[in-house]
Tab-separated table of C-alpha atoms in Angstrom:
chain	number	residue	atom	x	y	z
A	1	UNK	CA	-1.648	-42.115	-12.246
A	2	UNK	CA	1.846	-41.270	-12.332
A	3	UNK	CA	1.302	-37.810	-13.307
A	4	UNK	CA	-1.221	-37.410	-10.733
A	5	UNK	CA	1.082	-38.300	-8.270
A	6	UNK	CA	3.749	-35.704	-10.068
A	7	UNK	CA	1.404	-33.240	-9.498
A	8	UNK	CA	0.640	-34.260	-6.003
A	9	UNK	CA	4.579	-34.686	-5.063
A	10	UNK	CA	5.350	-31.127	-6.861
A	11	UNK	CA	2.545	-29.303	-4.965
A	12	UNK	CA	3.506	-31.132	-1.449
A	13	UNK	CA	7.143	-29.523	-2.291
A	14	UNK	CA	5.883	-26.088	-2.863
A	15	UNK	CA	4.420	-25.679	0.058
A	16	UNK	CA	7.259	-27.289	2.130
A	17	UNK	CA	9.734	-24.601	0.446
A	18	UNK	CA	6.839	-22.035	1.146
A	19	UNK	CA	6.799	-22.878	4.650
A	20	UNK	CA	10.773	-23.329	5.214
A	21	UNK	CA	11.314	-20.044	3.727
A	22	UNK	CA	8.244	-18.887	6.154
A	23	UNK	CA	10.141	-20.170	9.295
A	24	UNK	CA	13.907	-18.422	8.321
A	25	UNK	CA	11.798	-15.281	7.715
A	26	UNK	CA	10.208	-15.864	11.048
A	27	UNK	CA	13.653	-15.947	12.582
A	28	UNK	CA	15.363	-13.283	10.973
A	29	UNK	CA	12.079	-11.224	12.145
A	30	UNK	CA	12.695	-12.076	15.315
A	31	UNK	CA	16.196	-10.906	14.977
A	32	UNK	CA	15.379	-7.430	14.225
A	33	UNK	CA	14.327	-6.224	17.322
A	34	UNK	CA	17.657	-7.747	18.823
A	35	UNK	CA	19.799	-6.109	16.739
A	36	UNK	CA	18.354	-2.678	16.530
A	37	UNK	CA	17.351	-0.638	19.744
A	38	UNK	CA	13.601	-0.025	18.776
A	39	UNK	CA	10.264	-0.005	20.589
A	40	UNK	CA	8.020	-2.862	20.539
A	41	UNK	CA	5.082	-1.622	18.773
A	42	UNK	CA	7.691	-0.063	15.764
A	43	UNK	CA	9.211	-3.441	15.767
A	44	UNK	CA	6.292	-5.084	14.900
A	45	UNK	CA	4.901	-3.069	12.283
A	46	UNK	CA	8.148	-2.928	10.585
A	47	UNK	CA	7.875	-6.602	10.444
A	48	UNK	CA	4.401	-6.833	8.834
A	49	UNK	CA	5.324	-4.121	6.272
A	50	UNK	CA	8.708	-6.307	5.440
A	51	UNK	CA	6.145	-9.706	5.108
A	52	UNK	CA	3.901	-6.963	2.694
A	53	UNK	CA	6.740	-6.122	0.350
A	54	UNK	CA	7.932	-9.886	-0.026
A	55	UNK	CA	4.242	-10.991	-0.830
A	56	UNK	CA	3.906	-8.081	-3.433
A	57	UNK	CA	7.212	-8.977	-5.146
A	58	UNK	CA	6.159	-12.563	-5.099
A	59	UNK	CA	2.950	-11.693	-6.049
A	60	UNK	CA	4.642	-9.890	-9.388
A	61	UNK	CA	6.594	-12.117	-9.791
A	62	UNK	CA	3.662	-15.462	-10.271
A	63	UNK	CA	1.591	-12.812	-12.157
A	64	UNK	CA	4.043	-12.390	-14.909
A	65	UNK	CA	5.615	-16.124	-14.824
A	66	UNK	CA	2.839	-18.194	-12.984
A	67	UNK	CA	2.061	-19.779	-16.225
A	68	UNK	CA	5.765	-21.639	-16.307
A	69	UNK	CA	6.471	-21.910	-12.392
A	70	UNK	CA	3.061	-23.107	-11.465
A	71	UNK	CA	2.471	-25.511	-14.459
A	72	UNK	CA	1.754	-28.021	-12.264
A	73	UNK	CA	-1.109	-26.901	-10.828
A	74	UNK	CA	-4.506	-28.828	-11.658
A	75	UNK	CA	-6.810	-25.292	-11.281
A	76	UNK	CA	-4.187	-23.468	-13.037
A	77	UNK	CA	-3.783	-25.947	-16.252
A	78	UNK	CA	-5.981	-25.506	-19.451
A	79	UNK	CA	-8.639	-23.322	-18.383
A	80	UNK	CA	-7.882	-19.925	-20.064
A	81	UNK	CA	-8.763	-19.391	-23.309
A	82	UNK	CA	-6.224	-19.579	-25.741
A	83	UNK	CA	-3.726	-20.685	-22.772
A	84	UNK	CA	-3.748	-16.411	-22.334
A	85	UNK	CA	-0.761	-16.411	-19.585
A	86	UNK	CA	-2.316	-13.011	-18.557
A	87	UNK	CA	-5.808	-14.802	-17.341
A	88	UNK	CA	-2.860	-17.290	-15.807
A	89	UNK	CA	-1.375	-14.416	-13.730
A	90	UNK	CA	-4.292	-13.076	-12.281
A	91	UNK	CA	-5.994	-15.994	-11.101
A	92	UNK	CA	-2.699	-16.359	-9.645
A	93	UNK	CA	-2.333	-13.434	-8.008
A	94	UNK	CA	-5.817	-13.934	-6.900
A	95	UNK	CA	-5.179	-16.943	-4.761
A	96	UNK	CA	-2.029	-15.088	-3.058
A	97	UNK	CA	-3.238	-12.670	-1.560
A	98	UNK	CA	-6.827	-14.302	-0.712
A	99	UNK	CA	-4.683	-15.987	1.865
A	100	UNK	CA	-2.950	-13.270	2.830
A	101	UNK	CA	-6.262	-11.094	3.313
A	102	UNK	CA	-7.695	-14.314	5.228
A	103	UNK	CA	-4.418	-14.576	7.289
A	104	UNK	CA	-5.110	-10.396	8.219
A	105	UNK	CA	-8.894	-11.165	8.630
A	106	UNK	CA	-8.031	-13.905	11.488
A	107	UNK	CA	-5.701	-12.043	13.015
A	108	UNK	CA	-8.360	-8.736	13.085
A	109	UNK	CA	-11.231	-10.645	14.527
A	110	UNK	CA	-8.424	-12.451	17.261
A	111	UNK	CA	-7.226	-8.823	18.406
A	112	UNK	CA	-10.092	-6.769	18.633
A	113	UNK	CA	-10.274	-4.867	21.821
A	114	UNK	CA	-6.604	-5.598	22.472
A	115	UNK	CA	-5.754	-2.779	24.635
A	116	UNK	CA	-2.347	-3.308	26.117
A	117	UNK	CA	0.607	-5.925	26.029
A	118	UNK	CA	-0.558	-7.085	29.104
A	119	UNK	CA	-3.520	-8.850	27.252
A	120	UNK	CA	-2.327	-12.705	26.223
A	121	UNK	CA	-3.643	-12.115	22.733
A	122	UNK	CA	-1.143	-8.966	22.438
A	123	UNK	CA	1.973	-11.944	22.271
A	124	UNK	CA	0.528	-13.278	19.029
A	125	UNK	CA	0.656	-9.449	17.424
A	126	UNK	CA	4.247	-9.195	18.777
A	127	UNK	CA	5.357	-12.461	18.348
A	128	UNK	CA	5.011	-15.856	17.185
A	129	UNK	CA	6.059	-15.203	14.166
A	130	UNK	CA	7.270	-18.717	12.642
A	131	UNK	CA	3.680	-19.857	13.236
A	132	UNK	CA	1.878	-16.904	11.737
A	133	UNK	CA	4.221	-17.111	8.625
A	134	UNK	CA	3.562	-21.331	8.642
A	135	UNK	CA	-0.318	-20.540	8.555
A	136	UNK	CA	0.060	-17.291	6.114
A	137	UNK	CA	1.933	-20.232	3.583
A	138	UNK	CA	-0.709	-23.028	4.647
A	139	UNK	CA	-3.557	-20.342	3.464
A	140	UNK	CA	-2.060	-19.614	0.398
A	141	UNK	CA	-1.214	-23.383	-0.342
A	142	UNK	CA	-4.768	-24.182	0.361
A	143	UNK	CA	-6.253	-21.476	-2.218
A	144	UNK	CA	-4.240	-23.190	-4.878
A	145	UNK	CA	-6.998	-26.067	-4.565
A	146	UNK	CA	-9.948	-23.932	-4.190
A	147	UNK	CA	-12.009	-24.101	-7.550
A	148	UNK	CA	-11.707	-21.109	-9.808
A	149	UNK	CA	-14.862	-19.990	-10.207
A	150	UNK	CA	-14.876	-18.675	-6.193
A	151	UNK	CA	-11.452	-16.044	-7.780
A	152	UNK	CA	-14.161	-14.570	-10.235
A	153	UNK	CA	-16.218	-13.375	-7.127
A	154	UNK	CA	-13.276	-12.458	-4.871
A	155	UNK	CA	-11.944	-10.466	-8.066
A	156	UNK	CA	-15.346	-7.867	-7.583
A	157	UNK	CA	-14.307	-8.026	-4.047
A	158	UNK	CA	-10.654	-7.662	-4.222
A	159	UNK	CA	-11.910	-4.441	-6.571
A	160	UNK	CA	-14.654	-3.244	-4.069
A	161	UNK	CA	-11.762	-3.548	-1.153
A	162	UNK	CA	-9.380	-1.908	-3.099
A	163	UNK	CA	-11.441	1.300	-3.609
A	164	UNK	CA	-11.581	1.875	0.306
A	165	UNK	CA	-8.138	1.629	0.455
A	166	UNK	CA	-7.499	4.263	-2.524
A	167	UNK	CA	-9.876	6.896	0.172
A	168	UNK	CA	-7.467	5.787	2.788
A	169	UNK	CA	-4.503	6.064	0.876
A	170	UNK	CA	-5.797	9.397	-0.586
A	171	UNK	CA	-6.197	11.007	2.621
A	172	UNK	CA	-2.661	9.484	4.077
A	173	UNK	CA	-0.832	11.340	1.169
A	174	UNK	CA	-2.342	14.687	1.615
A	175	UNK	CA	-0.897	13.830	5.271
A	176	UNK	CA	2.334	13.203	4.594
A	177	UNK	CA	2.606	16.673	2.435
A	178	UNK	CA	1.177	18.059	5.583
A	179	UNK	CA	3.706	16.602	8.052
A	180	UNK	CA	6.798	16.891	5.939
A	181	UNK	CA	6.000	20.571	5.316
A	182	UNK	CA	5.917	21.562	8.990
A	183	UNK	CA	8.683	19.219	10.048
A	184	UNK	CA	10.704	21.185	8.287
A	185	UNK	CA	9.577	24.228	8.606
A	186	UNK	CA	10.068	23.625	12.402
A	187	UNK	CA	13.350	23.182	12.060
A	188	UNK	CA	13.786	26.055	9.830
A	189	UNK	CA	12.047	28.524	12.409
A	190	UNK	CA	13.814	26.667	15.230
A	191	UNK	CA	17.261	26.923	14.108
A	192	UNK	CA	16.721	29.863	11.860
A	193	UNK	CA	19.377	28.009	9.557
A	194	UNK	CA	19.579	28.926	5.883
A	195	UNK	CA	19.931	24.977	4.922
A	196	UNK	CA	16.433	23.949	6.081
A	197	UNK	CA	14.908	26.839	3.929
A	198	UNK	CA	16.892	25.734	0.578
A	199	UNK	CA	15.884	22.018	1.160
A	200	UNK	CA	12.026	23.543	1.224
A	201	UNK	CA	12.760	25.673	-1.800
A	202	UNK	CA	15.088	23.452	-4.339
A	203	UNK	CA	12.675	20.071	-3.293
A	204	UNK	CA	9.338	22.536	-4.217
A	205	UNK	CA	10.705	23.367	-7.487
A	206	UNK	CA	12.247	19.659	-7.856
A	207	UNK	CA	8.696	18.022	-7.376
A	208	UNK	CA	7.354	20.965	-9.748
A	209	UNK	CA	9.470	19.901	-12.395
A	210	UNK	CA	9.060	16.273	-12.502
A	211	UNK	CA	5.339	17.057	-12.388
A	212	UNK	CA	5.459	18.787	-15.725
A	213	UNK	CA	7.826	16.886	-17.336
A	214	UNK	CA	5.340	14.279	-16.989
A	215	UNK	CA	3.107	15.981	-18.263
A	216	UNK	CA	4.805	16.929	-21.089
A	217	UNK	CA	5.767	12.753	-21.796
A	218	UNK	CA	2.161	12.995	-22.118
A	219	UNK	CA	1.886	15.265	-24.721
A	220	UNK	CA	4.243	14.024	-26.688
A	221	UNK	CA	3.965	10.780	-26.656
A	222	UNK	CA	0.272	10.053	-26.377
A	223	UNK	CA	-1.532	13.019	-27.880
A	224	UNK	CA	-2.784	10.234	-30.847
A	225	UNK	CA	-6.101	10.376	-28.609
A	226	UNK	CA	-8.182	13.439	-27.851
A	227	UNK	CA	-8.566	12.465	-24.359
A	228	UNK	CA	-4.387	11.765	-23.395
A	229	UNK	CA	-4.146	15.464	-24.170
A	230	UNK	CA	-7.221	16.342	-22.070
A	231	UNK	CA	-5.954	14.612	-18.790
A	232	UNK	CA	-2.917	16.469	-18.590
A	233	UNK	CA	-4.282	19.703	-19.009
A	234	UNK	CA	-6.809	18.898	-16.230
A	235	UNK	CA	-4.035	18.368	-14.085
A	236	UNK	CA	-1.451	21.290	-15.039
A	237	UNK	CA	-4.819	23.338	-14.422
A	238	UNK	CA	-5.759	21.742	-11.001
A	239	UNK	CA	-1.914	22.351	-10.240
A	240	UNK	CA	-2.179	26.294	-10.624
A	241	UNK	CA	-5.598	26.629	-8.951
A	242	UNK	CA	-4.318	24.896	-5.526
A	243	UNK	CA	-0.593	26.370	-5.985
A	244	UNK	CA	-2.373	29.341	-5.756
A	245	UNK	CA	-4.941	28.930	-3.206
A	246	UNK	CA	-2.268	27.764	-0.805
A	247	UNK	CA	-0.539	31.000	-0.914
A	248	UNK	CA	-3.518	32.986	-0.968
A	249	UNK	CA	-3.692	35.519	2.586
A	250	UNK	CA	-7.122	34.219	3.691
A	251	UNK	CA	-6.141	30.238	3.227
A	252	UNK	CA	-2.545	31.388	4.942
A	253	UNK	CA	-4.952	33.228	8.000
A	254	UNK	CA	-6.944	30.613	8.003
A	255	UNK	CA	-4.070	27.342	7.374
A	256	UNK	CA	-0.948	28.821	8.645
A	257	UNK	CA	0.529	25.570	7.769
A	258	UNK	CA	-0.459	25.684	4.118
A	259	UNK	CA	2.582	26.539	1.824
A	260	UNK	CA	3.485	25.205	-1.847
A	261	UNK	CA	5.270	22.626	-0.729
A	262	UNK	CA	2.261	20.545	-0.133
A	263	UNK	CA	0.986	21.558	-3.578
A	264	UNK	CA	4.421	20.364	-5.153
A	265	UNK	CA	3.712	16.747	-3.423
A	266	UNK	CA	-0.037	16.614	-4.208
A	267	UNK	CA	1.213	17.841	-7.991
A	268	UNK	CA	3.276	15.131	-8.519
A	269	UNK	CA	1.142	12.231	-7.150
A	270	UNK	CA	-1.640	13.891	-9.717
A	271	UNK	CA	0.731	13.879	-12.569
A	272	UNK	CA	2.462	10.665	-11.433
A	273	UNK	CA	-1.547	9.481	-11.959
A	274	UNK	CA	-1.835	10.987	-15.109
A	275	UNK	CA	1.095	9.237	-16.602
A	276	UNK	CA	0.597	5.947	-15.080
A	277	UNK	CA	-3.087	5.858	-16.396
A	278	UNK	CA	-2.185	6.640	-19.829
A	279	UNK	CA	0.515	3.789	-19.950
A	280	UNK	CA	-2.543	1.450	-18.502
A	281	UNK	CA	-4.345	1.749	-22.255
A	282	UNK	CA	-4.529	-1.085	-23.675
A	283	UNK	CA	-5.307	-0.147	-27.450
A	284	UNK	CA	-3.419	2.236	-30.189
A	285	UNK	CA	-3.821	4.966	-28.049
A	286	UNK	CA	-0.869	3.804	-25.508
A	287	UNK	CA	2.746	3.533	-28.366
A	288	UNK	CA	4.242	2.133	-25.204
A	289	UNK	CA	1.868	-1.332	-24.861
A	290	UNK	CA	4.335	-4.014	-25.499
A	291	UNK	CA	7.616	-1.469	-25.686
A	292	UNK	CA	10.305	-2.045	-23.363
A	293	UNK	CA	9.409	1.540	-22.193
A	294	UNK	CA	6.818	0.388	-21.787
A	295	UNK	CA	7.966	-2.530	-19.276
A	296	UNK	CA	10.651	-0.506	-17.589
A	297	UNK	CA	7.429	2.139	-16.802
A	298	UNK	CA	5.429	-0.175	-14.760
A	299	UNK	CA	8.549	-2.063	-13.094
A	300	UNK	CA	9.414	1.691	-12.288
A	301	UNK	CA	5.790	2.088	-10.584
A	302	UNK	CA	5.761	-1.021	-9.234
A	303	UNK	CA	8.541	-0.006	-7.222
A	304	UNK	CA	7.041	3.236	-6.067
A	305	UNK	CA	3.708	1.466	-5.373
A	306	UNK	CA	4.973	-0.920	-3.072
A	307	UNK	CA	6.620	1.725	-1.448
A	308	UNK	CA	3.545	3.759	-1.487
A	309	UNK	CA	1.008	1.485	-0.300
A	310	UNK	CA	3.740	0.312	2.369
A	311	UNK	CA	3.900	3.859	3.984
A	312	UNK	CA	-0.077	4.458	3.345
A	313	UNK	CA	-0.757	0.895	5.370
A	314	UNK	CA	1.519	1.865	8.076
A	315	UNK	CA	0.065	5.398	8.127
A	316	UNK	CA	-3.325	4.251	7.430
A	317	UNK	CA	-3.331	1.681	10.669
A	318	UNK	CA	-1.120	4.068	13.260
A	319	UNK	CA	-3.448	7.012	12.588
A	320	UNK	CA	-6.614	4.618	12.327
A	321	UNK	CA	-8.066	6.902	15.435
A	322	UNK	CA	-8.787	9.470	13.400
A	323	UNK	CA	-10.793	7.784	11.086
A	324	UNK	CA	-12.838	6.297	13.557
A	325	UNK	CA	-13.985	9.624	14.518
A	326	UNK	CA	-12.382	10.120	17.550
A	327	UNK	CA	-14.630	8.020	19.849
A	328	UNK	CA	-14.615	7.833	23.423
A	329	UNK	CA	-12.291	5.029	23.662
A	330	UNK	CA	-9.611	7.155	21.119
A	331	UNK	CA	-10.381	9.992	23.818
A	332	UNK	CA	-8.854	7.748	26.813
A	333	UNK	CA	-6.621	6.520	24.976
A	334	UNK	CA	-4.896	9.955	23.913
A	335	UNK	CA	-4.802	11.047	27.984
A	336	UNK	CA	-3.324	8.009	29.063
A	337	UNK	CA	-0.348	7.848	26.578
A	338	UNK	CA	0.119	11.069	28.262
A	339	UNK	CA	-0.167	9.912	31.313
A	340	UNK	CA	2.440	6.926	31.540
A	341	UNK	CA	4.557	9.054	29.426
A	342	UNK	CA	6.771	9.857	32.151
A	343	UNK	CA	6.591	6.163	33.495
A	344	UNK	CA	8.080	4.890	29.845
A	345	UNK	CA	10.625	7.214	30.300
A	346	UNK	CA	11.187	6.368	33.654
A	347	UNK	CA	11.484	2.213	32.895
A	348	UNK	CA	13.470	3.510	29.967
A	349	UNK	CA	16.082	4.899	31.938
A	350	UNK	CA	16.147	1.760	34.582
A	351	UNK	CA	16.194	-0.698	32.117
A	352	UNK	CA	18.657	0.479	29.750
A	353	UNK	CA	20.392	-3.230	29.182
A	354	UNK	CA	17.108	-3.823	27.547
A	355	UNK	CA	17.103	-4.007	23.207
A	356	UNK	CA	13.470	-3.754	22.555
A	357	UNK	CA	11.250	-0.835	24.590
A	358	UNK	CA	7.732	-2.562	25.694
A	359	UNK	CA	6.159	0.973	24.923
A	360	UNK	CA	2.720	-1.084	25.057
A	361	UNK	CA	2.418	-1.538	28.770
A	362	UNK	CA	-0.289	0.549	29.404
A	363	UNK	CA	-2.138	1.504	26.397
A	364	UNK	CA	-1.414	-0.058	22.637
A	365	UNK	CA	-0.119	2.633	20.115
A	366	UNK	CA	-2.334	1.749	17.759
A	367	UNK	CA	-5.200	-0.073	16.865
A	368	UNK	CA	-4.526	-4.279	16.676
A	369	UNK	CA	-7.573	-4.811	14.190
A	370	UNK	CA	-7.249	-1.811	12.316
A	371	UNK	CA	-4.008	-2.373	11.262
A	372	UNK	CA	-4.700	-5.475	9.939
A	373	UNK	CA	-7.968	-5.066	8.506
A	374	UNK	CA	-5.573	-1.827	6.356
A	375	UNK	CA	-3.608	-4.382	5.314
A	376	UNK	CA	-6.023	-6.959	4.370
A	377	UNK	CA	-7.325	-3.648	2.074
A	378	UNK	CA	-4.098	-2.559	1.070
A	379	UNK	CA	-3.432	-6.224	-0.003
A	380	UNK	CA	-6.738	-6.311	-2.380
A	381	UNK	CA	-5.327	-3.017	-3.619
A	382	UNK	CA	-1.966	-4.912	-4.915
A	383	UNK	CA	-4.552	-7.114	-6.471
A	384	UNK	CA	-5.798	-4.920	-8.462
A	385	UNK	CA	-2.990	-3.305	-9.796
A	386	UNK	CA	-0.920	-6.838	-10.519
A	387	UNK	CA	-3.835	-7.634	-12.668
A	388	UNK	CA	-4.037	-4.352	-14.066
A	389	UNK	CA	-7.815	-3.695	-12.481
A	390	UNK	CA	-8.985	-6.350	-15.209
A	391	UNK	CA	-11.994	-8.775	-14.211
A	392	UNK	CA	-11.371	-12.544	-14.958
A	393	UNK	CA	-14.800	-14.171	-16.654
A	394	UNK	CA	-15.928	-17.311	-16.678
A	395	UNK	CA	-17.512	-18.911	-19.896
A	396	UNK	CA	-18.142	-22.801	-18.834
A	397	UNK	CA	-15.356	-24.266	-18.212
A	398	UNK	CA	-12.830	-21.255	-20.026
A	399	UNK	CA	-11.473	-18.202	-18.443
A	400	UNK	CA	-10.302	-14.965	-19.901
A	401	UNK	CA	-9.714	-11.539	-18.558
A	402	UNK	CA	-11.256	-8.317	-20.113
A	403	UNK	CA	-8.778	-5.759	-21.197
A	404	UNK	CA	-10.722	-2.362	-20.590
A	405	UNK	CA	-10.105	0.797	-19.824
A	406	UNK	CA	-10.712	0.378	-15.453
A	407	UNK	CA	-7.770	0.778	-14.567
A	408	UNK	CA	-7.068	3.960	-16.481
A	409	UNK	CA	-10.606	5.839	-15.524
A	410	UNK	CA	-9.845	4.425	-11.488
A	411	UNK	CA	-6.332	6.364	-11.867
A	412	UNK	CA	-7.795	9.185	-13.733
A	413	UNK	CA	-10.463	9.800	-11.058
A	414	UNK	CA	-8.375	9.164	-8.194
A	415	UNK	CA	-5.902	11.957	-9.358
A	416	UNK	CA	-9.201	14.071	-9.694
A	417	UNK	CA	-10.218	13.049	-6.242
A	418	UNK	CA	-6.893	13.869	-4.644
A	419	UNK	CA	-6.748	17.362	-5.897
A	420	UNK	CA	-10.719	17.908	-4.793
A	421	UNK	CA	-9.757	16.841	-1.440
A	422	UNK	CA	-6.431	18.855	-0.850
A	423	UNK	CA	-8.730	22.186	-2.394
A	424	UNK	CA	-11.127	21.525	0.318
């Protein structure tokens, strides 16, 4: 009994730190848009991305030491095989962000049709943010006392979710090359100013060279199996073919925009791919499994994951539009931005005592239920790659994760897919 009430007292504590730690993050939230003079809609999406990166370091951080700091947890004691702190961490991780993608799913069926700040339900995507954070920490406290075998089914569809959100991401990246090329290019043809065109040049051959050197880790390191030496060839090789194709006078008629600068970008996300998938193997053929290379590697892309899937979320859920095929509603939406433009401007100007722009008045920037139906994807994509896209199994009463080659072939082919894509 008394250790049932230990249990009881240590779990009623978590989630009371959970939730106090919920409310000061509420408040500095709130904060931000005092502080700094941004729009309303920016405000707000800076906000969820900040709540995204906490959860995923969190989420890292249970995965690799859930087994000590949640020891106390009745669904989390004695039921992996072999106590395997591994199977620990993902079922774990599993329970974190179900609430999270729950607390995104209620939120996307509350806002749909949201269509300007005028609409009540726009104050709880703006605002309100002590009591979303309160029931994002209630929703995670609560999966801690859902049975297990309900994480063996929401791992298949934390891995089916995640594999939309790899196509989204996918198509966000080739984006960004796209943008960042003709931003500065712009400026370079706008100011005709020498600085502009080294930045292009010395960041193209920067990205060029960290691409290869990859590469080359590759080879050196991991050519014990046939197919380590394979993959980097496939990519070196996709690397010249679209290099060249983007300079090529009928894709430059035809693309003006096209230069290698995109190609550097899409080069290095292939051979960034390349690397990380190799370091995934989880047999002889990886000499860095268990290596403090090894470890210092996947802290390394942690960080540029997070990062990554921030930017992709963000990107993913403000150009959401387009991938709803431009509908009707997309259509009106487009003319009246335009149309209040001038108005914003005009309130801008009158009201300059005012911190934080209402830039919603008229017509939302962006798409309520998209954005969080991106994250609740991009959120099963963390998932997946704190557990290393391993499946947990369920034998009676015993757990235990499979360590396969998944995540490898899901990098592999998503490096593959990226360079088909940006070809096309």
């Amino acid at each position: 009994k008394r250790r049932k009430v230990t249990d009881s007292m240590g779990t009623i504590v978590s989630c009371l730190a959970c939730q106090g730690v919920s409310c000061c993050t509420g408040l500095a939230c709130s904060c931000f848009g005092q502080v700094f003079k941004v729009t309303k809609s920016v405000n707000t999406r800076f906000l969820y991305v900040t709540i995204f990166f906490i959860l995923a370091v969190l989420g890292y951080v249970f995965n690799t030491w859930g087994y000590v700091l949640l020891s106390f947890v009745p669904e989390l004691k004695d039921v992996c095989e072999h106590n395997d702190h591994f199977c620990i961490g993902s079922l774990t991780t599993a329970r974190i962000f179900f609430g999270y993608a729950v607390f995104h799913g209620i939120l996307a069926l509350f806002l749909i049709c949201t269509n300007n700040s005028k609409d009540p339900r726009a104050a709880i995507q703006d605002g309100w943010w002590p009591a979303k954070l309160i029931l994002l920490g209630a929703l995670i406290a609560v999966a801690f006392v859902i049975p297990n075998p309900f994480f063996v089914i929401w791992m298949y569809i934390s891995l089916f979710g995640a594999a939309i959100f790899i196509l989204i991401q996918i198509i966000f990246i080739i984006d960004f090359a796209y943008v960042w090329a003709d931003s500065w290019l712009g400026s370079y043809k706008e100011s005709e100013s020498k600085f502009y065109y080294y930045l292009l040049l010395i960041s193209t051959i920067a990205m060029y060279i960290l691409s290869i050197a990859m590469c080359v880790i590759v080879f050196v390191f991991f050519s014990s199996c046939y197919y380590n030496i394979i993959f980097p060839i496939i990519a070196l090789g996709a690397t010249l073919l679209y290099s060249f194709l983007s300079i090529h006078p009928r894709v430059q008629s035809a693309r003006p925009g096209t230069g290698i600068l995109q190609s550097s970008i899409v080069s290095l996300y292939c051979s960034y791919l390349v690397l990380s998938a190799v370091t995934s193997e989880p047999d002889s053929c990886n000499p860095w499994l268990g290596d403090d290379g090894g470890v210092a590697t996947l802290l390394i892309g942690a960080a540029f994951t997070i990062v990554a899937v921030s930017y992709s979320t963000v990107s993913a859920s403000t150009r959401g539009d387009e991938l709803m095929l431009n509908t009707e509603r997309e259509k009106i939406s487009l003319k009246k931005e335009k149309i209040v433009k001038d108005d914003e401007e005009a309130i801008k100007l009158e009201d300059e005592e005012s911190v934080e722009e209402d830039d919603e008045g008229d017509q939302v920037k962006y798409s309520y239920s998209f954005f969080h139906l991106t994250f609740l994807l991009g959120g099963m994509y963390v998932t997946m790659l704190l557990t290393n896209w391993q499946m947990v199994s369920a034998d009676g009463g015993n757990y235990s994760v499979g360590h396969g080659y998944m995540a490898v072939w899901v990098k592999i082919v998503s490096g593959w897919i990226v360079a088909l894509l940006y070809i096309w």
